[in-house]
Short mmCIF file of C-alpha atoms and ligand atoms in Angstrom, two decimals:
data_model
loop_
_atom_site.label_atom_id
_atom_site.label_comp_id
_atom_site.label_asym_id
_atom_site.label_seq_id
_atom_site.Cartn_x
_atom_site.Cartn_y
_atom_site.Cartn_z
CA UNK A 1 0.00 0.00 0.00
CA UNK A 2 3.06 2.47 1.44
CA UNK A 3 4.59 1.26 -2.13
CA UNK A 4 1.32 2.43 -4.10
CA UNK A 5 1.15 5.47 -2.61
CA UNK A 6 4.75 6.59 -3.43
CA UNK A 7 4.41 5.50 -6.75
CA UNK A 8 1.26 7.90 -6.93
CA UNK A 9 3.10 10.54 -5.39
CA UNK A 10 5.90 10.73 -7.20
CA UNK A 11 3.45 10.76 -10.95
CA UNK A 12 1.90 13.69 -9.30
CA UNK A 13 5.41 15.61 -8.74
CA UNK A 14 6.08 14.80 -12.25
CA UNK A 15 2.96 16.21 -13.39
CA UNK A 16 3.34 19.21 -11.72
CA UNK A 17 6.83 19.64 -12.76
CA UNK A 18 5.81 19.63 -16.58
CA UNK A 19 4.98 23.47 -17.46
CA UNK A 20 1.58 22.73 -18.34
CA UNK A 21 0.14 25.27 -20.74
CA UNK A 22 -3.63 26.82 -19.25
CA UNK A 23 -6.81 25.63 -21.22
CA UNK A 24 -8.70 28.14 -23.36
CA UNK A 25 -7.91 31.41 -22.35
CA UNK A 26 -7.06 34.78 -23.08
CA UNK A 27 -5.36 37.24 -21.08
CA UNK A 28 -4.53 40.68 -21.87
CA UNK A 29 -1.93 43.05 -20.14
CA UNK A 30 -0.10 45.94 -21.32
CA UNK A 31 3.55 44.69 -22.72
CA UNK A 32 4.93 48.69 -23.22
CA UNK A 33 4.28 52.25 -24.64
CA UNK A 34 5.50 53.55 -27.83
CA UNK A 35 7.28 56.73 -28.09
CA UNK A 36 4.81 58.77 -27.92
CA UNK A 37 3.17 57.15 -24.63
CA UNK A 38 0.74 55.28 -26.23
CA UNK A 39 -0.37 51.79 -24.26
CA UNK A 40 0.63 48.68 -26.11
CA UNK A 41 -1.77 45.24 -25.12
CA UNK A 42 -0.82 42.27 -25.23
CA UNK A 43 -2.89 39.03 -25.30
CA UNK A 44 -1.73 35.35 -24.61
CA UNK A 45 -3.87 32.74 -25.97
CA UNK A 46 -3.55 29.25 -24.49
CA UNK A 47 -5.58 26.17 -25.36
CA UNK A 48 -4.62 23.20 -23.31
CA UNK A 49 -1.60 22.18 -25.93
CA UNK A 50 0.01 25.26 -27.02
CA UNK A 51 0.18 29.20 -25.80
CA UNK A 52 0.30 31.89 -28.22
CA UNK A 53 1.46 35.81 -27.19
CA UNK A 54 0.06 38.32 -30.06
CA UNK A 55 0.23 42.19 -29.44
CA UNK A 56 -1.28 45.26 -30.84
CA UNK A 57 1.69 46.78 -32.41
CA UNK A 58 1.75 45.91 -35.64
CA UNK A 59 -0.53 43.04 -34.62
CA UNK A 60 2.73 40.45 -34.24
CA UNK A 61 2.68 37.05 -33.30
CA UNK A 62 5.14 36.96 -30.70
CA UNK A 63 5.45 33.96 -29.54
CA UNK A 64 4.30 30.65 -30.21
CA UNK A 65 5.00 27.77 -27.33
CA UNK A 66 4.23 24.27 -28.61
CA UNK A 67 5.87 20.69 -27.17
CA UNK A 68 7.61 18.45 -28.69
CA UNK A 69 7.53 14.74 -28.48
CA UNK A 70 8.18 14.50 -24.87
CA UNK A 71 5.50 17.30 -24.52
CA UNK A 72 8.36 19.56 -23.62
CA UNK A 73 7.38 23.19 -24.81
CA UNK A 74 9.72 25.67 -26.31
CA UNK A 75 8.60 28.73 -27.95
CA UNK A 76 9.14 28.13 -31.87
CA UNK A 77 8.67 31.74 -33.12
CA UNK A 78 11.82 34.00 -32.62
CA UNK A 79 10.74 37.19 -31.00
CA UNK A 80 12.08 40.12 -28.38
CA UNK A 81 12.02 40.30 -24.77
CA UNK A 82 9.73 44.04 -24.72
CA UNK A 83 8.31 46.40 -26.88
CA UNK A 84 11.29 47.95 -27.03
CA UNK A 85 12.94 45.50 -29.66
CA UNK A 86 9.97 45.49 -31.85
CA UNK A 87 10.35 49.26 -32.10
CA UNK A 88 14.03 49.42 -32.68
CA UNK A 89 13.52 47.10 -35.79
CA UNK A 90 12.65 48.11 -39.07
CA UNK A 91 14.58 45.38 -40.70
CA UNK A 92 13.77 42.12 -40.08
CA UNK A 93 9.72 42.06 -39.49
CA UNK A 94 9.93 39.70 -37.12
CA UNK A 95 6.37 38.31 -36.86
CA UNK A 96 4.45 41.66 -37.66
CA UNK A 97 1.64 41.51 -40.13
CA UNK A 98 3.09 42.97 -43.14
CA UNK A 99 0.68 45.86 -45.50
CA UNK A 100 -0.67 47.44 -46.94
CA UNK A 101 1.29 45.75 -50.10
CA UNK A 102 3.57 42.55 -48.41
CA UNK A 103 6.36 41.72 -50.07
CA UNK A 104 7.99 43.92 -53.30
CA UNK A 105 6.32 46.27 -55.72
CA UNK A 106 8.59 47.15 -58.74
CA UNK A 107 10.00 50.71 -58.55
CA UNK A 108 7.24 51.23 -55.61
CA UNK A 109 4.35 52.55 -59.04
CA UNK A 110 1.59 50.44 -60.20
CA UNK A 111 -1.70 51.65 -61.78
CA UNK A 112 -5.07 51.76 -61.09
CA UNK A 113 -7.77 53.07 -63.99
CA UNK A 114 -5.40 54.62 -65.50
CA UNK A 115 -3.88 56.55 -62.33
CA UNK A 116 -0.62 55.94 -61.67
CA UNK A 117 0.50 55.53 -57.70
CA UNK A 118 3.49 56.21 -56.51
CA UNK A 119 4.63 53.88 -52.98
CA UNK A 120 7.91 55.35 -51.62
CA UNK A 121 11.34 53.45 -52.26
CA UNK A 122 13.00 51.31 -49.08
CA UNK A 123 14.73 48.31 -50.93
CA UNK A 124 17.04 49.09 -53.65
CA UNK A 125 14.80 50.74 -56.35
CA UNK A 126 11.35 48.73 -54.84
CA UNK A 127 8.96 48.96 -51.86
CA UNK A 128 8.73 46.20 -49.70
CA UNK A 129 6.32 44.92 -47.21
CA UNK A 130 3.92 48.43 -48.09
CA UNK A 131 6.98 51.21 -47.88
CA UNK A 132 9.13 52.44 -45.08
CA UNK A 133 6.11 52.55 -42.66
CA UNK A 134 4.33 49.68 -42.62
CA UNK A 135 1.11 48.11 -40.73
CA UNK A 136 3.81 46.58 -38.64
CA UNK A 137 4.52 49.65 -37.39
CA UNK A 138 1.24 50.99 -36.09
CA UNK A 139 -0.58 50.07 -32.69
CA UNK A 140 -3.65 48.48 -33.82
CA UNK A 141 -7.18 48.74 -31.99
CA UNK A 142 -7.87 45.31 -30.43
CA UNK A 143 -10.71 43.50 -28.39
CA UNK A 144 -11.09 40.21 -27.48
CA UNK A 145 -13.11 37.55 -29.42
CA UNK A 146 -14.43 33.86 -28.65
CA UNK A 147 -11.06 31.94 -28.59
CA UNK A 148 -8.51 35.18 -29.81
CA UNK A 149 -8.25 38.78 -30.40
CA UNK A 150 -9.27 40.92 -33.28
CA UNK A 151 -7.17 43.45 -34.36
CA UNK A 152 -8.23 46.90 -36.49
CA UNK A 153 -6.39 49.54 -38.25
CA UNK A 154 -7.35 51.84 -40.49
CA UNK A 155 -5.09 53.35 -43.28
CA UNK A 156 -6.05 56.62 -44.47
CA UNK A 157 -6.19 57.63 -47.81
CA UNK A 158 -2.62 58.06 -49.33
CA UNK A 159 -1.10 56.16 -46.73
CA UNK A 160 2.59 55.31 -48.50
CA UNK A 161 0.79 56.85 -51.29
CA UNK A 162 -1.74 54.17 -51.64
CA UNK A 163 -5.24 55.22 -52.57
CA UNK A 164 -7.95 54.31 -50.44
CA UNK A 165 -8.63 54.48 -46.66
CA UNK A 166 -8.33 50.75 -45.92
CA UNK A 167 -9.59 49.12 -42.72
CA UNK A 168 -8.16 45.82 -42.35
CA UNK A 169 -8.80 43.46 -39.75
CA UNK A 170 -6.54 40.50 -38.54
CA UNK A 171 -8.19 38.04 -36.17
CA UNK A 172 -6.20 35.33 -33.90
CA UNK A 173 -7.99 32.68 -32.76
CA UNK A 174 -6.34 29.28 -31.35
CA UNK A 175 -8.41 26.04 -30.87
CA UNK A 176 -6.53 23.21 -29.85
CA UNK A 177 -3.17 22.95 -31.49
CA UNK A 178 -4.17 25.35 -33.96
CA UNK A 179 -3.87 29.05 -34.63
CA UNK A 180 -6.08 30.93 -37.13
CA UNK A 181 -5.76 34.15 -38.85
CA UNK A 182 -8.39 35.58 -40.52
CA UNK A 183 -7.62 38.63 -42.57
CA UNK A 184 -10.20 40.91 -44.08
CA UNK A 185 -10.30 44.23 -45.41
CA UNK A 186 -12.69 47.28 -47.07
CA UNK A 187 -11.82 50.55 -48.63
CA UNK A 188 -13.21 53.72 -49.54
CA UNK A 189 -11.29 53.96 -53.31
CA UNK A 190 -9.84 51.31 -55.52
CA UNK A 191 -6.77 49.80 -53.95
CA UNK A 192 -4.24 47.19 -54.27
CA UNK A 193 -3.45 44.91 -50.97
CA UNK A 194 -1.98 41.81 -49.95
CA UNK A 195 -1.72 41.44 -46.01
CA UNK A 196 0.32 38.45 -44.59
CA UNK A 197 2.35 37.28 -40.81
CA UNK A 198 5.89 37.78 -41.17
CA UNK A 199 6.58 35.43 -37.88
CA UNK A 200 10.12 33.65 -38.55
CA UNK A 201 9.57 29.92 -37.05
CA UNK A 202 12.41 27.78 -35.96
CA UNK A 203 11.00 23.99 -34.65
CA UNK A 204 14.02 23.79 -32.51
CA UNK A 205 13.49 26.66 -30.34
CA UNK A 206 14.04 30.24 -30.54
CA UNK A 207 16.89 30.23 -28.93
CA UNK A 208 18.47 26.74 -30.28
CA UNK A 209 20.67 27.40 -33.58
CA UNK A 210 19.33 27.68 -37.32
CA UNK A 211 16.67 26.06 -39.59
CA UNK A 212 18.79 24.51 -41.60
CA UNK A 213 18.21 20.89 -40.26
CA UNK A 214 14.84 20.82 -40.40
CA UNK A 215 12.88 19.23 -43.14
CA UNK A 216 10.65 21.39 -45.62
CA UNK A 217 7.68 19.91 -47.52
CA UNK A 218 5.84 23.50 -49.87
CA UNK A 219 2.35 21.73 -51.83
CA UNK A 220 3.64 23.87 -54.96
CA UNK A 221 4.92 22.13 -58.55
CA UNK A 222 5.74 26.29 -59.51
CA UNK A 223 6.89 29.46 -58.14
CA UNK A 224 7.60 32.48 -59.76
CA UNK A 225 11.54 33.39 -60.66
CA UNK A 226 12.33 37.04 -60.00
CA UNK A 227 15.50 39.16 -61.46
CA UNK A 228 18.56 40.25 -59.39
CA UNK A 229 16.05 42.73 -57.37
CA UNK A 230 13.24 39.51 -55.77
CA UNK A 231 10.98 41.05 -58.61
CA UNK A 232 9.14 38.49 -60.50
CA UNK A 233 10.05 37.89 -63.76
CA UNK A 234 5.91 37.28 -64.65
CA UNK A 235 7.00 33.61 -65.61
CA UNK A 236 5.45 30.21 -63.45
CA UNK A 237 8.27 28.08 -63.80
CA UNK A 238 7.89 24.31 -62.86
CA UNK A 239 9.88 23.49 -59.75
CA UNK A 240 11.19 20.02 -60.99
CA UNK A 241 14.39 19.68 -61.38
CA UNK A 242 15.59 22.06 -59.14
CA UNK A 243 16.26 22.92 -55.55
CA UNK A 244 13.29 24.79 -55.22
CA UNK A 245 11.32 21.55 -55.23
CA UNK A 246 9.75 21.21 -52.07
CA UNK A 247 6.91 18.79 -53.34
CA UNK A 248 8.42 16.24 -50.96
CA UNK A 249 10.17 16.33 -48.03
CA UNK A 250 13.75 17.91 -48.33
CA UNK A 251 16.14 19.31 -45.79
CA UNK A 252 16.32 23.08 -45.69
CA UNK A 253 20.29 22.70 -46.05
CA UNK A 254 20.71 20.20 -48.06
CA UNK A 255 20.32 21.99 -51.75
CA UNK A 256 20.64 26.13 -49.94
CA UNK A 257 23.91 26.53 -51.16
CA UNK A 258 23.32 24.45 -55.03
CA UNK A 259 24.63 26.47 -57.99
CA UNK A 260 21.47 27.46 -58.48
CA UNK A 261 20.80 31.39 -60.20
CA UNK A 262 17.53 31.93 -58.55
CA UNK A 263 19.11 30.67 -55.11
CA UNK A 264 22.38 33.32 -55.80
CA UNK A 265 20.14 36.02 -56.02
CA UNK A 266 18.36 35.75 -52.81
CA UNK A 267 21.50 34.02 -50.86
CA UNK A 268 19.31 30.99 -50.07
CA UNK A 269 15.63 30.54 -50.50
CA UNK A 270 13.61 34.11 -50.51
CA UNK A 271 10.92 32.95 -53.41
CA UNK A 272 7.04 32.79 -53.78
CA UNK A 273 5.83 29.15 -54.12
CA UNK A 274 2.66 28.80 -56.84
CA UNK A 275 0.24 26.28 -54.34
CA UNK A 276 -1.31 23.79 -56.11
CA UNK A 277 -5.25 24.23 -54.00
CA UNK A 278 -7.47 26.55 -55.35
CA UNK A 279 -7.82 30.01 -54.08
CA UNK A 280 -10.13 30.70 -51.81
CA UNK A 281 -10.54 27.47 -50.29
CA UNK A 282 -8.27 26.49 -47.35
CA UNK A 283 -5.23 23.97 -48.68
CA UNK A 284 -2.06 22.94 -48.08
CA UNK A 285 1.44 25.34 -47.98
CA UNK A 286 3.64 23.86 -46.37
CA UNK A 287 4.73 21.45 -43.69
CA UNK A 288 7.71 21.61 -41.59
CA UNK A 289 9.14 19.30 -39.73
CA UNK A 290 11.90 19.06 -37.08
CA UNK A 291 14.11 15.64 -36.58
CA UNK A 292 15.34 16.76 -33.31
CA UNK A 293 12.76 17.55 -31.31
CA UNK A 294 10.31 15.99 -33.56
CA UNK A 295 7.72 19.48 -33.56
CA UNK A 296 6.04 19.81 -36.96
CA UNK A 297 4.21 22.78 -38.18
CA UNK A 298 1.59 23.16 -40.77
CA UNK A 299 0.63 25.43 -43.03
CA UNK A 300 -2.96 25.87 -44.58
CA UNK A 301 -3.83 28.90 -46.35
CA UNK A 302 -6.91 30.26 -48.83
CA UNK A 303 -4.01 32.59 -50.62
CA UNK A 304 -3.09 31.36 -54.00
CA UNK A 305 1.07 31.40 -52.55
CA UNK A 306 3.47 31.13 -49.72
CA UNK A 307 6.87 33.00 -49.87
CA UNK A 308 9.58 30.61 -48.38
CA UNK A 309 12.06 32.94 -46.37
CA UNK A 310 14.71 31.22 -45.14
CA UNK A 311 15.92 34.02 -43.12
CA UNK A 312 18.59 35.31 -45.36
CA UNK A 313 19.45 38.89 -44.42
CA UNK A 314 19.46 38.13 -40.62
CA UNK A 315 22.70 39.36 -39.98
CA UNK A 316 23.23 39.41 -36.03
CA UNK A 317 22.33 42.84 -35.91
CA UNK A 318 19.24 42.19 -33.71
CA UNK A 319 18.99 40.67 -30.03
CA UNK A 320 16.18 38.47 -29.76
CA UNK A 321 14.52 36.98 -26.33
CA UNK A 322 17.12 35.05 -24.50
CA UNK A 323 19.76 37.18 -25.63
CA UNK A 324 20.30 35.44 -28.80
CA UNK A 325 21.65 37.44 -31.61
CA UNK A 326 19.35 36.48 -34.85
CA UNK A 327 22.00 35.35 -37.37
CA UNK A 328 21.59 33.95 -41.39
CA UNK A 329 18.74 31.09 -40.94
CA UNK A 330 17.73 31.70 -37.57
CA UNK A 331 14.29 31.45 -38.75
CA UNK A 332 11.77 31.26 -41.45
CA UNK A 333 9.33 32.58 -42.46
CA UNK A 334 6.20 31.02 -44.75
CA UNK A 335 4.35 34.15 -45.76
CA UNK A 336 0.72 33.03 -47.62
CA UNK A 337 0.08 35.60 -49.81
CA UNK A 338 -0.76 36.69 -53.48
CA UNK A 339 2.09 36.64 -55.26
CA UNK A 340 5.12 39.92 -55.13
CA UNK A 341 4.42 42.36 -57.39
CA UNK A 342 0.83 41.46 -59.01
CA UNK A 343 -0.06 45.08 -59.53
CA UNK A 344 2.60 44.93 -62.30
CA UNK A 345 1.32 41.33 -63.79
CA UNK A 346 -1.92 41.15 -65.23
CA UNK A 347 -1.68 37.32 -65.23
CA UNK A 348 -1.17 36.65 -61.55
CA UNK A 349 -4.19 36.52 -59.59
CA UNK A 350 -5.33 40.14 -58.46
CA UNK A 351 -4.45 42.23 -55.53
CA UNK A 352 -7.31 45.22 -56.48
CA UNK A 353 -10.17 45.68 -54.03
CA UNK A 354 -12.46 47.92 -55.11
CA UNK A 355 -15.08 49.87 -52.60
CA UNK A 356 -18.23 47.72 -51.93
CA UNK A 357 -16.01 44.39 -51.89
CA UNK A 358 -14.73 42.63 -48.80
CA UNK A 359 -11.65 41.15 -49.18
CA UNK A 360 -11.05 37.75 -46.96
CA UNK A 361 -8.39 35.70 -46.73
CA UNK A 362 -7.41 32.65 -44.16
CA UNK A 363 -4.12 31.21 -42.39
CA UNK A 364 -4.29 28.46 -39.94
CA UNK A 365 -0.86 27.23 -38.38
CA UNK A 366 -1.04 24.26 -37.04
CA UNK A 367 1.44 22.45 -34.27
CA UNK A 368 2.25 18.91 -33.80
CA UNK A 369 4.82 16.03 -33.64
CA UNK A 370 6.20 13.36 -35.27
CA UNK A 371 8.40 10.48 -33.98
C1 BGC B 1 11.29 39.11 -48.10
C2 BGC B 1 12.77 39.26 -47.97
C3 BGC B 1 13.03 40.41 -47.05
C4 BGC B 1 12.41 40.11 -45.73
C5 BGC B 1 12.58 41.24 -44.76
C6 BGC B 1 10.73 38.83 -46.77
O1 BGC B 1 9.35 38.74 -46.86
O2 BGC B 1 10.94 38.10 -49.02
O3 BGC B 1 13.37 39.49 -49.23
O4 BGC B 1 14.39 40.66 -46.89
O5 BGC B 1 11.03 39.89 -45.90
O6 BGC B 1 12.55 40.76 -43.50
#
């Protein structure tokens, strides 16, 4: 009996000594203020399997805590410590929701109805991610939902010389081992969008080396080649063949550094995949797996492509929770999106919203393991 109950008590000290994560909740508290004093909240998320931190700046995902096969949780998105590092970086975008235009518009101009816009320059001779001040970079309103938060910003008109005020709205919501965003977005004038989560993942750990390890599935037989600037060329090109094909299971590493043109460019992978589902309805992007500690990650989306980041221009230059410096491949990130550029290629599918429309577009991220 004495035996029995030892045995008992010493499963229960175990238990206890697991950091459990809480079941369904969200709590809000306030993680800094910006410059000018303003409040920033921030909500964690927590399910039962995996806790989730998302703020109002810029609405990032900040951190991400899921276990791996032993159940032993590490947070798997890099992130900083306090406000204060998301506000000292404009480089890097770590986990911010990227607008009003993600990823690279050629020369910063498109045109709408025969109006020609003009987006300032802050990437060699393009915009990227919506211009030198984008929705990453504004404190968002938020309120709390069944299972998440809902964040709101609105854009005024000529915002980074875009036309249009935009409201957009990015909702969080986690059920089990699954996150959800929800995008959606109206505007007042014809305007061209594409919103997307910049969060750089690494299934080690944020704090545990590089991605390179880890194995990378992408549910895409095309992506679209870009010239010496990440512009795309307008051509689908068919992935076989080369080291861009992700159709089954490859290591990050094992093909980064091939003598590969598209690859030399970007210094590793820094392309938009082509996904094979059909837009609109919620299909595969990508899965990503991690030998080591056996966490996997996958990626559903509704957007017709997923930029592969592989964390390229990480350069040390930024301290990241735990006092890690973020070096090449600390992370990456799998940005769903339309594809870069699409104001400037009538064949890729569009970016316009037009007033009256409601544009709506789905992310879920979900956590697991494998053996
Ligand atoms: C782009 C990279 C860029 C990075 C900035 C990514 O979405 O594809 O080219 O350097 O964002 O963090």
């Amino acid at each position: 009996m004495k035996r029995v109950a030892q045995v008992l008590a010493f499963i229960m000290a175990v238990a206890m000594a697991i950091p459990a994560v809480a079941k369904g909740e969200t709590k809000m508290s306030i993680f800094g203020k910006t410059a000018d004093g303003v409040p920033v909240p921030i909500y964690t998320l927590t399910s039962g399997q995996i806790e989730v931190r998302v703020m109002a700046y810029g609405a990032h995902l900040v951190s991400v805590k899921a276990p791996d096969r032993t159940g032993k949780l590490a947070d798997v998105v890099l992130g900083y410590d306090s406000l204060q590092g998301y506000l000292a970086d404009n480089k890097t975008y770590l986990g911010g929701i990227v607008g009003r235009y993600g990823n690279r518009i050629a020369g910063g101009k498109f045109t709408i109805d025969g109006k020609t816009y003009q987006i300032p320059l802050n990437d060699g001779p393009n915009a990227l991610h919506g211009g030198p001040k984008g929705f990453n970079q504004y404190v968002w309103q938020s309120k709390e939902i069944p299972d998440g938060v809902e964040f709101t910003l609105v854009s005024p008109d000529g915002d980074m010389g875009f036309p249009g005020a935009l409201t957009s709205t990015v909702r969080y919501t986690l059920k089990g081992s699954s996150l959800r965003i929800d995008y959606t977005a109206t505007t007042d004038k014809a305007t061209v969008l594409n919103l997307t989560n910049h969060a750089y993942f690494n299934l080690h750990g944020d704090d545990q080396g590089n991605i390179l390890d880890q194995k990378m599935e992408i549910a895409a037989d095309r992506f679209t080649p870009v010239d010496k600037t990440l512009i795309p060329t307008s051509e689908l090109a068919p992935v076989a063949g080369t080291p861009l094909d992700f159709t089954k299971p490859e290591v990050i590493g094992a093909r980064i550094g091939a003598d590969n043109q598209q690859l030399k460019i970007a210094g590793g992978y820094d392309h938009n995949w082509v996904l094979n589902g059909k837009i609109g309805t919620l299909h595969l992007a990508a899965i990503v797996t991690d030998p080591v500690s056996g966490r996997k990650l996958t990626v559903e989306t509704t957007e017709p492509g997923v930029q592969f980041y592989s964390g390229n221009f990480l350069d040390g230059s930024f301290t990241g929770r735990h006092g890690v410096k973020y070096e090449k491949h600390s992370g990456l990130c799998l940005e769903t999106q339309h594809f870069p550029d699409s104001p400037n290629h009538p064949d890729f599918p569009s970016t316009l919203l037009r007033p009256g429309e409601t544009m709506h577009s789905t992310t879920t991220l979900t956590f697991g393991v494998v053996k």
